[in-house]
Amino acid sequence: MIISTLGVGPSGPLFLFWAGRRGRSPSPERGHSSCREEEAVDSTAFEARFVAETGLAAQIANLAEPVLAALGFRLVRVTISGRDGMTLQVMAERANGTITVEDCAAISRRLSPLLDAHDPLPGRYRLEVSSPGIDRPLVRPSDFRDWTGHAAKIEMQQAIAGRKRFTGRIEGVEGEEVNILERDGGQSIKLDLTRIAEARLVLTEDLIRETLRRAKRQSLAGAAAEDAAD
């Protein structure tokens, strides 16, 4: 998972560093920036999430989402944990599901002064901007469509026939329902997307292979676009 972190809070200097790397962050070459900060993107082009945060995380999500949209990204999830004292994680991606280390840095640069100004969390905390990862959360209908054929774990807001948790292969999306084929010869179940509390992909060898294939295709497409621009 790609991660950049930035220490933020009401006092003291800010420090930007990369996971597994020390020193100054790399600067993209002029004309080859993977995140053009001056380019505004119409937020209506981004599909709304059906999973929403609560409490402080919801407040931060409301602050972060317009900033991400202006940079060409969409919010996946905001979480607050006690890791490393206190960590605020903002998970983001482009509409095609990609994000780079340079993208994470650009998001951090935009979010950190906004968070300092609004001061949503007490004391010092660490801002962590990351990709969704392989076993990613599923927060939009398009997430289920994009990963049809792969296994997912889903927890509902209310019990259905005495159950809240379901695990199975994503069979497709029809309207506001996702069709899940349960494991071990189980039945096919339709779940209301608007009533899902949490959903994420199950880490499997097939999922890892498919993720690597997609990453390779995106890399080749990006290289071809750069060659065409030169």
JSON list of C-alpha atoms in Angstrom, two decimals:
[
{"chain": "A", "resi": 1, "resn": "MET", "atom": "CA", "xyz": [0.00, 0.00, 0.00]},
{"chain": "A", "resi": 2, "resn": "ILE", "atom": "CA", "xyz": [1.37, 3.42, -0.97]},
{"chain": "A", "resi": 3, "resn": "ILE", "atom": "CA", "xyz": [1.57, 5.69, 2.06]},
{"chain": "A", "resi": 4, "resn": "SER", "atom": "CA", "xyz": [2.86, 9.18, 2.70]},
{"chain": "A", "resi": 5, "resn": "THR", "atom": "CA", "xyz": [2.59, 10.63, 6.17]},
{"chain": "A", "resi": 6, "resn": "LEU", "atom": "CA", "xyz": [2.62, 14.17, 7.47]},
{"chain": "A", "resi": 7, "resn": "GLY", "atom": "CA", "xyz": [2.77, 15.16, 11.13]},
{"chain": "A", "resi": 8, "resn": "VAL", "atom": "CA", "xyz": [0.13, 17.83, 11.74]},
{"chain": "A", "resi": 9, "resn": "GLY", "atom": "CA", "xyz": [-1.29, 19.62, 14.74]},
{"chain": "A", "resi": 10, "resn": "PRO", "atom": "CA", "xyz": [-1.66, 22.97, 16.41]},
{"chain": "A", "resi": 11, "resn": "SER", "atom": "CA", "xyz": [1.98, 23.30, 17.43]},
{"chain": "A", "resi": 12, "resn": "GLY", "atom": "CA", "xyz": [5.44, 22.47, 16.14]},
{"chain": "A", "resi": 13, "resn": "PRO", "atom": "CA", "xyz": [6.81, 22.12, 12.58]},
{"chain": "A", "resi": 14, "resn": "LEU", "atom": "CA", "xyz": [5.40, 19.86, 9.90]},
{"chain": "A", "resi": 15, "resn": "PHE", "atom": "CA", "xyz": [7.47, 16.97, 8.60]},
{"chain": "A", "resi": 16, "resn": "LEU", "atom": "CA", "xyz": [6.88, 15.08, 5.38]},
{"chain": "A", "resi": 17, "resn": "PHE", "atom": "CA", "xyz": [8.45, 11.70, 4.89]},
{"chain": "A", "resi": 18, "resn": "TRP", "atom": "CA", "xyz": [7.95, 8.52, 2.90]},
{"chain": "A", "resi": 19, "resn": "ALA", "atom": "CA", "xyz": [7.42, 5.02, 4.20]},
{"chain": "A", "resi": 20, "resn": "GLY", "atom": "CA", "xyz": [10.73, 3.18, 3.94]},
{"chain": "A", "resi": 21, "resn": "ARG", "atom": "CA", "xyz": [12.62, 6.30, 2.80]},
{"chain": "A", "resi": 22, "resn": "ARG", "atom": "CA", "xyz": [14.23, 9.24, 4.59]},
{"chain": "A", "resi": 23, "resn": "GLY", "atom": "CA", "xyz": [15.11, 12.69, 3.39]},
{"chain": "A", "resi": 24, "resn": "ARG", "atom": "CA", "xyz": [13.32, 15.15, 1.20]},
{"chain": "A", "resi": 25, "resn": "SER", "atom": "CA", "xyz": [10.38, 14.03, -0.89]},
{"chain": "A", "resi": 26, "resn": "PRO", "atom": "CA", "xyz": [11.00, 13.68, -4.63]},
{"chain": "A", "resi": 27, "resn": "SER", "atom": "CA", "xyz": [9.73, 16.46, -6.90]},
{"chain": "A", "resi": 28, "resn": "PRO", "atom": "CA", "xyz": [8.02, 15.39, -10.15]},
{"chain": "A", "resi": 29, "resn": "GLU", "atom": "CA", "xyz": [9.67, 16.69, -13.31]},
{"chain": "A", "resi": 30, "resn": "ARG", "atom": "CA", "xyz": [8.09, 19.76, -14.81]},
{"chain": "A", "resi": 31, "resn": "GLY", "atom": "CA", "xyz": [5.43, 18.75, -17.31]},
{"chain": "A", "resi": 32, "resn": "HIS", "atom": "CA", "xyz": [5.23, 15.22, -15.90]},
{"chain": "A", "resi": 33, "resn": "SER", "atom": "CA", "xyz": [3.46, 15.79, -12.61]},
{"chain": "A", "resi": 34, "resn": "SER", "atom": "CA", "xyz": [1.03, 12.99, -11.86]},
{"chain": "A", "resi": 35, "resn": "CYS", "atom": "CA", "xyz": [-1.20, 15.40, -9.93]},
{"chain": "A", "resi": 36, "resn": "ARG", "atom": "CA", "xyz": [-1.73, 18.81, -11.51]},
{"chain": "A", "resi": 37, "resn": "GLU", "atom": "CA", "xyz": [-2.91, 20.86, -8.58]},
{"chain": "A", "resi": 38, "resn": "GLU", "atom": "CA", "xyz": [-4.20, 23.75, -10.69]},
{"chain": "A", "resi": 39, "resn": "GLU", "atom": "CA", "xyz": [-6.66, 21.56, -12.60]},
{"chain": "A", "resi": 40, "resn": "ALA", "atom": "CA", "xyz": [-10.13, 21.61, -11.07]},
{"chain": "A", "resi": 41, "resn": "VAL", "atom": "CA", "xyz": [-12.40, 18.60, -11.61]},
{"chain": "A", "resi": 42, "resn": "ASP", "atom": "CA", "xyz": [-16.18, 18.73, -11.52]},
{"chain": "A", "resi": 43, "resn": "SER", "atom": "CA", "xyz": [-17.10, 16.82, -8.37]},
{"chain": "A", "resi": 44, "resn": "THR", "atom": "CA", "xyz": [-20.42, 15.75, -9.95]},
{"chain": "A", "resi": 45, "resn": "ALA", "atom": "CA", "xyz": [-18.40, 13.41, -12.17]},
{"chain": "A", "resi": 46, "resn": "PHE", "atom": "CA", "xyz": [-17.59, 11.30, -9.12]},
{"chain": "A", "resi": 47, "resn": "GLU", "atom": "CA", "xyz": [-20.05, 8.67, -8.01]},
{"chain": "A", "resi": 48, "resn": "ALA", "atom": "CA", "xyz": [-21.34, 9.18, -4.46]},
{"chain": "A", "resi": 49, "resn": "ARG", "atom": "CA", "xyz": [-20.29, 6.77, -1.73]},
{"chain": "A", "resi": 50, "resn": "PHE", "atom": "CA", "xyz": [-22.94, 4.63, -0.04]},
{"chain": "A", "resi": 51, "resn": "VAL", "atom": "CA", "xyz": [-20.70, 4.10, 3.02]},
{"chain": "A", "resi": 52, "resn": "ALA", "atom": "CA", "xyz": [-20.24, 7.21, 5.16]},
{"chain": "A", "resi": 53, "resn": "GLU", "atom": "CA", "xyz": [-18.18, 8.02, 8.24]},
{"chain": "A", "resi": 54, "resn": "THR", "atom": "CA", "xyz": [-19.62, 9.18, 11.54]},
{"chain": "A", "resi": 55, "resn": "GLY", "atom": "CA", "xyz": [-18.52, 11.69, 14.20]},
{"chain": "A", "resi": 56, "resn": "LEU", "atom": "CA", "xyz": [-15.14, 13.40, 13.76]},
{"chain": "A", "resi": 57, "resn": "ALA", "atom": "CA", "xyz": [-14.26, 11.21, 10.77]},
{"chain": "A", "resi": 58, "resn": "ALA", "atom": "CA", "xyz": [-17.41, 12.45, 9.00]},
{"chain": "A", "resi": 59, "resn": "GLN", "atom": "CA", "xyz": [-16.45, 16.08, 9.68]},
{"chain": "A", "resi": 60, "resn": "ILE", "atom": "CA", "xyz": [-12.99, 15.50, 8.24]},
{"chain": "A", "resi": 61, "resn": "ALA", "atom": "CA", "xyz": [-14.45, 13.65, 5.23]},
{"chain": "A", "resi": 62, "resn": "ASN", "atom": "CA", "xyz": [-16.65, 16.68, 4.50]},
{"chain": "A", "resi": 63, "resn": "LEU", "atom": "CA", "xyz": [-13.55, 18.88, 4.56]},
{"chain": "A", "resi": 64, "resn": "ALA", "atom": "CA", "xyz": [-11.38, 16.53, 2.52]},
{"chain": "A", "resi": 65, "resn": "GLU", "atom": "CA", "xyz": [-13.76, 15.46, -0.24]},
{"chain": "A", "resi": 66, "resn": "PRO", "atom": "CA", "xyz": [-13.97, 18.82, -2.10]},
{"chain": "A", "resi": 67, "resn": "VAL", "atom": "CA", "xyz": [-10.18, 19.19, -1.91]},
{"chain": "A", "resi": 68, "resn": "LEU", "atom": "CA", "xyz": [-9.67, 15.73, -3.36]},
{"chain": "A", "resi": 69, "resn": "ALA", "atom": "CA", "xyz": [-12.19, 16.37, -6.13]},
{"chain": "A", "resi": 70, "resn": "ALA", "atom": "CA", "xyz": [-10.42, 19.61, -7.09]},
{"chain": "A", "resi": 71, "resn": "LEU", "atom": "CA", "xyz": [-7.18, 17.63, -7.47]},
{"chain": "A", "resi": 72, "resn": "GLY", "atom": "CA", "xyz": [-8.82, 14.91, -9.56]},
{"chain": "A", "resi": 73, "resn": "PHE", "atom": "CA", "xyz": [-9.23, 12.28, -6.84]},
{"chain": "A", "resi": 74, "resn": "ARG", "atom": "CA", "xyz": [-12.13, 10.72, -5.00]},
{"chain": "A", "resi": 75, "resn": "LEU", "atom": "CA", "xyz": [-12.34, 9.89, -1.32]},
{"chain": "A", "resi": 76, "resn": "VAL", "atom": "CA", "xyz": [-12.47, 6.23, -0.35]},
{"chain": "A", "resi": 77, "resn": "ARG", "atom": "CA", "xyz": [-12.45, 6.41, 3.45]},
{"chain": "A", "resi": 78, "resn": "VAL", "atom": "CA", "xyz": [-11.41, 8.47, 6.47]},
{"chain": "A", "resi": 79, "resn": "THR", "atom": "CA", "xyz": [-10.43, 6.71, 9.69]},
{"chain": "A", "resi": 80, "resn": "ILE", "atom": "CA", "xyz": [-9.03, 7.89, 13.03]},
{"chain": "A", "resi": 81, "resn": "SER", "atom": "CA", "xyz": [-6.95, 5.51, 15.15]},
{"chain": "A", "resi": 82, "resn": "GLY", "atom": "CA", "xyz": [-4.67, 5.57, 18.18]},
{"chain": "A", "resi": 83, "resn": "ARG", "atom": "CA", "xyz": [-1.72, 4.24, 16.17]},
{"chain": "A", "resi": 84, "resn": "ASP", "atom": "CA", "xyz": [1.50, 6.24, 16.70]},
{"chain": "A", "resi": 85, "resn": "GLY", "atom": "CA", "xyz": [-0.27, 8.44, 19.23]},
{"chain": "A", "resi": 86, "resn": "MET", "atom": "CA", "xyz": [-3.06, 9.43, 16.87]},
{"chain": "A", "resi": 87, "resn": "THR", "atom": "CA", "xyz": [-3.28, 8.80, 13.14]},
{"chain": "A", "resi": 88, "resn": "LEU", "atom": "CA", "xyz": [-5.75, 10.27, 10.68]},
{"chain": "A", "resi": 89, "resn": "GLN", "atom": "CA", "xyz": [-5.88, 8.16, 7.53]},
{"chain": "A", "resi": 90, "resn": "VAL", "atom": "CA", "xyz": [-7.31, 9.58, 4.32]},
{"chain": "A", "resi": 91, "resn": "MET", "atom": "CA", "xyz": [-7.67, 6.88, 1.68]},
{"chain": "A", "resi": 92, "resn": "ALA", "atom": "CA", "xyz": [-8.03, 8.21, -1.87]},
{"chain": "A", "resi": 93, "resn": "GLU", "atom": "CA", "xyz": [-7.75, 7.24, -5.54]},
{"chain": "A", "resi": 94, "resn": "ARG", "atom": "CA", "xyz": [-8.28, 8.50, -9.04]},
{"chain": "A", "resi": 95, "resn": "ALA", "atom": "CA", "xyz": [-11.51, 7.54, -10.81]},
{"chain": "A", "resi": 96, "resn": "ASN", "atom": "CA", "xyz": [-9.58, 4.72, -12.54]},
{"chain": "A", "resi": 97, "resn": "GLY", "atom": "CA", "xyz": [-8.52, 3.31, -9.14]},
{"chain": "A", "resi": 98, "resn": "THR", "atom": "CA", "xyz": [-4.88, 4.45, -9.26]},
{"chain": "A", "resi": 99, "resn": "ILE", "atom": "CA", "xyz": [-2.78, 6.73, -7.06]},
{"chain": "A", "resi": 100, "resn": "THR", "atom": "CA", "xyz": [0.99, 7.35, -6.83]},
{"chain": "A", "resi": 101, "resn": "VAL", "atom": "CA", "xyz": [3.37, 8.43, -4.08]},
{"chain": "A", "resi": 102, "resn": "GLU", "atom": "CA", "xyz": [3.56, 11.87, -5.73]},
{"chain": "A", "resi": 103, "resn": "ASP", "atom": "CA", "xyz": [-0.25, 12.03, -5.69]},
{"chain": "A", "resi": 104, "resn": "CYS", "atom": "CA", "xyz": [-0.25, 11.28, -1.96]},
{"chain": "A", "resi": 105, "resn": "ALA", "atom": "CA", "xyz": [2.25, 14.08, -1.39]},
{"chain": "A", "resi": 106, "resn": "ALA", "atom": "CA", "xyz": [0.14, 16.56, -3.36]},
{"chain": "A", "resi": 107, "resn": "ILE", "atom": "CA", "xyz": [-2.96, 15.64, -1.37]},
{"chain": "A", "resi": 108, "resn": "SER", "atom": "CA", "xyz": [-1.02, 16.00, 1.89]},
{"chain": "A", "resi": 109, "resn": "ARG", "atom": "CA", "xyz": [0.16, 19.47, 0.90]},
{"chain": "A", "resi": 110, "resn": "ARG", "atom": "CA", "xyz": [-3.39, 20.59, 0.23]},
{"chain": "A", "resi": 111, "resn": "LEU", "atom": "CA", "xyz": [-5.04, 18.91, 3.21]},
{"chain": "A", "resi": 112, "resn": "SER", "atom": "CA", "xyz": [-2.56, 19.79, 5.97]},
{"chain": "A", "resi": 113, "resn": "PRO", "atom": "CA", "xyz": [-3.15, 23.59, 6.04]},
{"chain": "A", "resi": 114, "resn": "LEU", "atom": "CA", "xyz": [-6.90, 23.03, 5.81]},
{"chain": "A", "resi": 115, "resn": "LEU", "atom": "CA", "xyz": [-6.82, 20.65, 8.77]},
{"chain": "A", "resi": 116, "resn": "ASP", "atom": "CA", "xyz": [-4.57, 23.01, 10.72]},
{"chain": "A", "resi": 117, "resn": "ALA", "atom": "CA", "xyz": [-7.05, 25.84, 10.11]},
{"chain": "A", "resi": 118, "resn": "HIS", "atom": "CA", "xyz": [-10.11, 23.85, 11.19]},
{"chain": "A", "resi": 119, "resn": "ASP", "atom": "CA", "xyz": [-8.24, 21.89, 13.90]},
{"chain": "A", "resi": 120, "resn": "PRO", "atom": "CA", "xyz": [-10.73, 18.97, 13.99]},
{"chain": "A", "resi": 121, "resn": "LEU", "atom": "CA", "xyz": [-8.64, 16.75, 16.28]},
{"chain": "A", "resi": 122, "resn": "PRO", "atom": "CA", "xyz": [-7.15, 17.66, 19.68]},
{"chain": "A", "resi": 123, "resn": "GLY", "atom": "CA", "xyz": [-3.37, 17.73, 20.12]},
{"chain": "A", "resi": 124, "resn": "ARG", "atom": "CA", "xyz": [-0.82, 16.44, 17.61]},
{"chain": "A", "resi": 125, "resn": "TYR", "atom": "CA", "xyz": [-1.67, 13.73, 15.14]},
{"chain": "A", "resi": 126, "resn": "ARG", "atom": "CA", "xyz": [-0.27, 12.13, 12.01]},
{"chain": "A", "resi": 127, "resn": "LEU", "atom": "CA", "xyz": [-1.93, 12.56, 8.64]},
{"chain": "A", "resi": 128, "resn": "GLU", "atom": "CA", "xyz": [-1.60, 9.46, 6.49]},
{"chain": "A", "resi": 129, "resn": "VAL", "atom": "CA", "xyz": [-2.63, 9.60, 2.83]},
{"chain": "A", "resi": 130, "resn": "SER", "atom": "CA", "xyz": [-2.82, 6.16, 1.23]},
{"chain": "A", "resi": 131, "resn": "SER", "atom": "CA", "xyz": [-4.09, 4.05, -1.61]},
{"chain": "A", "resi": 132, "resn": "PRO", "atom": "CA", "xyz": [-7.05, 1.71, -0.94]},
{"chain": "A", "resi": 133, "resn": "GLY", "atom": "CA", "xyz": [-4.76, -1.36, -1.04]},
{"chain": "A", "resi": 134, "resn": "ILE", "atom": "CA", "xyz": [-5.43, -4.74, -2.61]},
{"chain": "A", "resi": 135, "resn": "ASP", "atom": "CA", "xyz": [-8.14, -5.90, -0.19]},
{"chain": "A", "resi": 136, "resn": "ARG", "atom": "CA", "xyz": [-9.74, -2.50, -0.63]},
{"chain": "A", "resi": 137, "resn": "PRO", "atom": "CA", "xyz": [-12.92, -1.12, 0.92]},
{"chain": "A", "resi": 138, "resn": "LEU", "atom": "CA", "xyz": [-15.91, -1.11, -1.42]},
{"chain": "A", "resi": 139, "resn": "VAL", "atom": "CA", "xyz": [-17.71, 2.19, -0.98]},
{"chain": "A", "resi": 140, "resn": "ARG", "atom": "CA", "xyz": [-19.37, 2.90, -4.34]},
{"chain": "A", "resi": 141, "resn": "PRO", "atom": "CA", "xyz": [-21.58, 0.82, -6.66]},
{"chain": "A", "resi": 142, "resn": "SER", "atom": "CA", "xyz": [-18.83, 1.05, -9.28]},
{"chain": "A", "resi": 143, "resn": "ASP", "atom": "CA", "xyz": [-16.41, -0.67, -6.86]},
{"chain": "A", "resi": 144, "resn": "PHE", "atom": "CA", "xyz": [-18.59, -3.77, -6.95]},
{"chain": "A", "resi": 145, "resn": "ARG", "atom": "CA", "xyz": [-18.93, -3.56, -10.73]},
{"chain": "A", "resi": 146, "resn": "ASP", "atom": "CA", "xyz": [-15.17, -3.14, -11.18]},
{"chain": "A", "resi": 147, "resn": "TRP", "atom": "CA", "xyz": [-14.41, -6.19, -9.02]},
{"chain": "A", "resi": 148, "resn": "THR", "atom": "CA", "xyz": [-17.19, -8.53, -10.16]},
{"chain": "A", "resi": 149, "resn": "GLY", "atom": "CA", "xyz": [-16.01, -12.12, -9.90]},
{"chain": "A", "resi": 150, "resn": "HIS", "atom": "CA", "xyz": [-13.94, -11.53, -6.77]},
{"chain": "A", "resi": 151, "resn": "ALA", "atom": "CA", "xyz": [-14.83, -12.32, -3.17]},
{"chain": "A", "resi": 152, "resn": "ALA", "atom": "CA", "xyz": [-16.04, -9.68, -0.74]},
{"chain": "A", "resi": 153, "resn": "LYS", "atom": "CA", "xyz": [-16.96, -9.43, 2.93]},
{"chain": "A", "resi": 154, "resn": "ILE", "atom": "CA", "xyz": [-20.05, -7.34, 3.60]},
{"chain": "A", "resi": 155, "resn": "GLU", "atom": "CA", "xyz": [-21.61, -6.18, 6.85]},
{"chain": "A", "resi": 156, "resn": "MET", "atom": "CA", "xyz": [-25.12, -4.76, 6.77]},
{"chain": "A", "resi": 157, "resn": "GLN", "atom": "CA", "xyz": [-26.53, -2.00, 8.95]},
{"chain": "A", "resi": 158, "resn": "GLN", "atom": "CA", "xyz": [-29.43, -4.21, 10.01]},
{"chain": "A", "resi": 159, "resn": "ALA", "atom": "CA", "xyz": [-29.76, -7.98, 10.14]},
{"chain": "A", "resi": 160, "resn": "ILE", "atom": "CA", "xyz": [-31.30, -9.84, 7.21]},
{"chain": "A", "resi": 161, "resn": "ALA", "atom": "CA", "xyz": [-32.96, -13.08, 8.32]},
{"chain": "A", "resi": 162, "resn": "GLY", "atom": "CA", "xyz": [-30.91, -12.87, 11.51]},
{"chain": "A", "resi": 163, "resn": "ARG", "atom": "CA", "xyz": [-27.60, -12.16, 9.77]},
{"chain": "A", "resi": 164, "resn": "LYS", "atom": "CA", "xyz": [-25.52, -9.02, 9.30]},
{"chain": "A", "resi": 165, "resn": "ARG", "atom": "CA", "xyz": [-22.35, -10.49, 7.76]},
{"chain": "A", "resi": 166, "resn": "PHE", "atom": "CA", "xyz": [-22.06, -12.06, 4.31]},
{"chain": "A", "resi": 167, "resn": "THR", "atom": "CA", "xyz": [-19.05, -13.38, 2.38]},
{"chain": "A", "resi": 168, "resn": "GLY", "atom": "CA", "xyz": [-19.17, -14.45, -1.24]},
{"chain": "A", "resi": 169, "resn": "ARG", "atom": "CA", "xyz": [-18.30, -13.78, -4.85]},
{"chain": "A", "resi": 170, "resn": "ILE", "atom": "CA", "xyz": [-19.58, -10.57, -6.38]},
{"chain": "A", "resi": 171, "resn": "GLU", "atom": "CA", "xyz": [-21.93, -11.53, -9.20]},
{"chain": "A", "resi": 172, "resn": "GLY", "atom": "CA", "xyz": [-22.92, -8.05, -10.33]},
{"chain": "A", "resi": 173, "resn": "VAL", "atom": "CA", "xyz": [-24.89, -4.91, -9.53]},
{"chain": "A", "resi": 174, "resn": "GLU", "atom": "CA", "xyz": [-28.49, -4.27, -10.53]},
{"chain": "A", "resi": 175, "resn": "GLY", "atom": "CA", "xyz": [-29.86, -0.86, -9.64]},
{"chain": "A", "resi": 176, "resn": "GLU", "atom": "CA", "xyz": [-29.19, -0.38, -5.92]},
{"chain": "A", "resi": 177, "resn": "GLU", "atom": "CA", "xyz": [-28.55, -4.06, -5.21]},
{"chain": "A", "resi": 178, "resn": "VAL", "atom": "CA", "xyz": [-25.39, -6.16, -5.34]},
{"chain": "A", "resi": 179, "resn": "ASN", "atom": "CA", "xyz": [-25.69, -9.87, -6.02]},
{"chain": "A", "resi": 180, "resn": "ILE", "atom": "CA", "xyz": [-23.44, -12.10, -3.89]},
{"chain": "A", "resi": 181, "resn": "LEU", "atom": "CA", "xyz": [-22.94, -15.84, -4.40]},
{"chain": "A", "resi": 182, "resn": "GLU", "atom": "CA", "xyz": [-22.08, -17.29, -1.01]},
{"chain": "A", "resi": 183, "resn": "ARG", "atom": "CA", "xyz": [-19.17, -19.66, -0.59]},
{"chain": "A", "resi": 184, "resn": "ASP", "atom": "CA", "xyz": [-19.24, -23.46, -0.61]},
{"chain": "A", "resi": 185, "resn": "GLY", "atom": "CA", "xyz": [-22.25, -23.83, -2.87]},
{"chain": "A", "resi": 186, "resn": "GLY", "atom": "CA", "xyz": [-24.26, -21.26, -0.97]},
{"chain": "A", "resi": 187, "resn": "GLN", "atom": "CA", "xyz": [-27.21, -19.35, -2.30]},
{"chain": "A", "resi": 188, "resn": "SER", "atom": "CA", "xyz": [-27.23, -16.17, -4.32]},
{"chain": "A", "resi": 189, "resn": "ILE", "atom": "CA", "xyz": [-28.23, -13.16, -2.23]},
{"chain": "A", "resi": 190, "resn": "LYS", "atom": "CA", "xyz": [-29.21, -9.65, -3.25]},
{"chain": "A", "resi": 191, "resn": "LEU", "atom": "CA", "xyz": [-28.09, -6.95, -0.79]},
{"chain": "A", "resi": 192, "resn": "ASP", "atom": "CA", "xyz": [-29.27, -3.34, -0.75]},
{"chain": "A", "resi": 193, "resn": "LEU", "atom": "CA", "xyz": [-26.24, -1.12, -1.33]},
{"chain": "A", "resi": 194, "resn": "THR", "atom": "CA", "xyz": [-27.76, 1.73, 0.66]},
{"chain": "A", "resi": 195, "resn": "ARG", "atom": "CA", "xyz": [-27.98, -0.52, 3.74]},
{"chain": "A", "resi": 196, "resn": "ILE", "atom": "CA", "xyz": [-24.35, -1.71, 3.71]},
{"chain": "A", "resi": 197, "resn": "ALA", "atom": "CA", "xyz": [-22.35, -0.64, 6.77]},
{"chain": "A", "resi": 198, "resn": "GLU", "atom": "CA", "xyz": [-18.96, -1.88, 5.55]},
{"chain": "A", "resi": 199, "resn": "ALA", "atom": "CA", "xyz": [-17.63, -3.91, 2.62]},
{"chain": "A", "resi": 200, "resn": "ARG", "atom": "CA", "xyz": [-14.20, -4.88, 1.37]},
{"chain": "A", "resi": 201, "resn": "LEU", "atom": "CA", "xyz": [-12.53, -7.33, -0.98]},
{"chain": "A", "resi": 202, "resn": "VAL", "atom": "CA", "xyz": [-11.15, -10.60, 0.37]},
{"chain": "A", "resi": 203, "resn": "LEU", "atom": "CA", "xyz": [-7.42, -11.04, -0.21]},
{"chain": "A", "resi": 204, "resn": "THR", "atom": "CA", "xyz": [-6.94, -14.03, -2.52]},
{"chain": "A", "resi": 205, "resn": "GLU", "atom": "CA", "xyz": [-4.30, -15.14, -5.02]},
{"chain": "A", "resi": 206, "resn": "ASP", "atom": "CA", "xyz": [-6.70, -14.36, -7.87]},
{"chain": "A", "resi": 207, "resn": "LEU", "atom": "CA", "xyz": [-7.22, -10.84, -6.52]},
{"chain": "A", "resi": 208, "resn": "ILE", "atom": "CA", "xyz": [-3.46, -10.25, -6.21]},
{"chain": "A", "resi": 209, "resn": "ARG", "atom": "CA", "xyz": [-2.87, -11.44, -9.79]},
{"chain": "A", "resi": 210, "resn": "GLU", "atom": "CA", "xyz": [-5.67, -9.27, -11.15]},
{"chain": "A", "resi": 211, "resn": "THR", "atom": "CA", "xyz": [-4.42, -6.23, -9.22]},
{"chain": "A", "resi": 212, "resn": "LEU", "atom": "CA", "xyz": [-0.93, -6.71, -10.63]},
{"chain": "A", "resi": 213, "resn": "ARG", "atom": "CA", "xyz": [-2.34, -7.08, -14.16]},
{"chain": "A", "resi": 214, "resn": "ARG", "atom": "CA", "xyz": [-4.29, -3.84, -13.82]},
{"chain": "A", "resi": 215, "resn": "ALA", "atom": "CA", "xyz": [-1.30, -2.00, -12.41]},
{"chain": "A", "resi": 216, "resn": "LYS", "atom": "CA", "xyz": [0.81, -3.15, -15.36]},
{"chain": "A", "resi": 217, "resn": "ARG", "atom": "CA", "xyz": [-1.83, -2.01, -17.85]},
{"chain": "A", "resi": 218, "resn": "GLN", "atom": "CA", "xyz": [-2.05, 1.40, -16.17]},
{"chain": "A", "resi": 219, "resn": "SER", "atom": "CA", "xyz": [1.74, 1.73, -16.18]},
{"chain": "A", "resi": 220, "resn": "LEU", "atom": "CA", "xyz": [1.93, 0.91, -19.90]},
{"chain": "A", "resi": 221, "resn": "ALA", "atom": "CA", "xyz": [-0.89, 3.32, -20.67]},
{"chain": "A", "resi": 222, "resn": "GLY", "atom": "CA", "xyz": [0.82, 6.07, -18.69]},
{"chain": "A", "resi": 223, "resn": "ALA", "atom": "CA", "xyz": [4.13, 5.49, -20.45]},
{"chain": "A", "resi": 224, "resn": "ALA", "atom": "CA", "xyz": [2.38, 5.59, -23.85]},
{"chain": "A", "resi": 225, "resn": "ALA", "atom": "CA", "xyz": [0.68, 8.88, -22.92]},
{"chain": "A", "resi": 226, "resn": "GLU", "atom": "CA", "xyz": [4.02, 10.43, -21.90]},
{"chain": "A", "resi": 227, "resn": "ASP", "atom": "CA", "xyz": [5.66, 9.29, -25.16]},
{"chain": "A", "resi": 228, "resn": "ALA", "atom": "CA", "xyz": [2.81, 10.82, -27.14]},
{"chain": "A", "resi": 229, "resn": "ALA", "atom": "CA", "xyz": [3.16, 14.12, -25.26]},
{"chain": "A", "resi": 230, "resn": "ASP", "atom": "CA", "xyz": [6.94, 14.39, -25.84]}
]
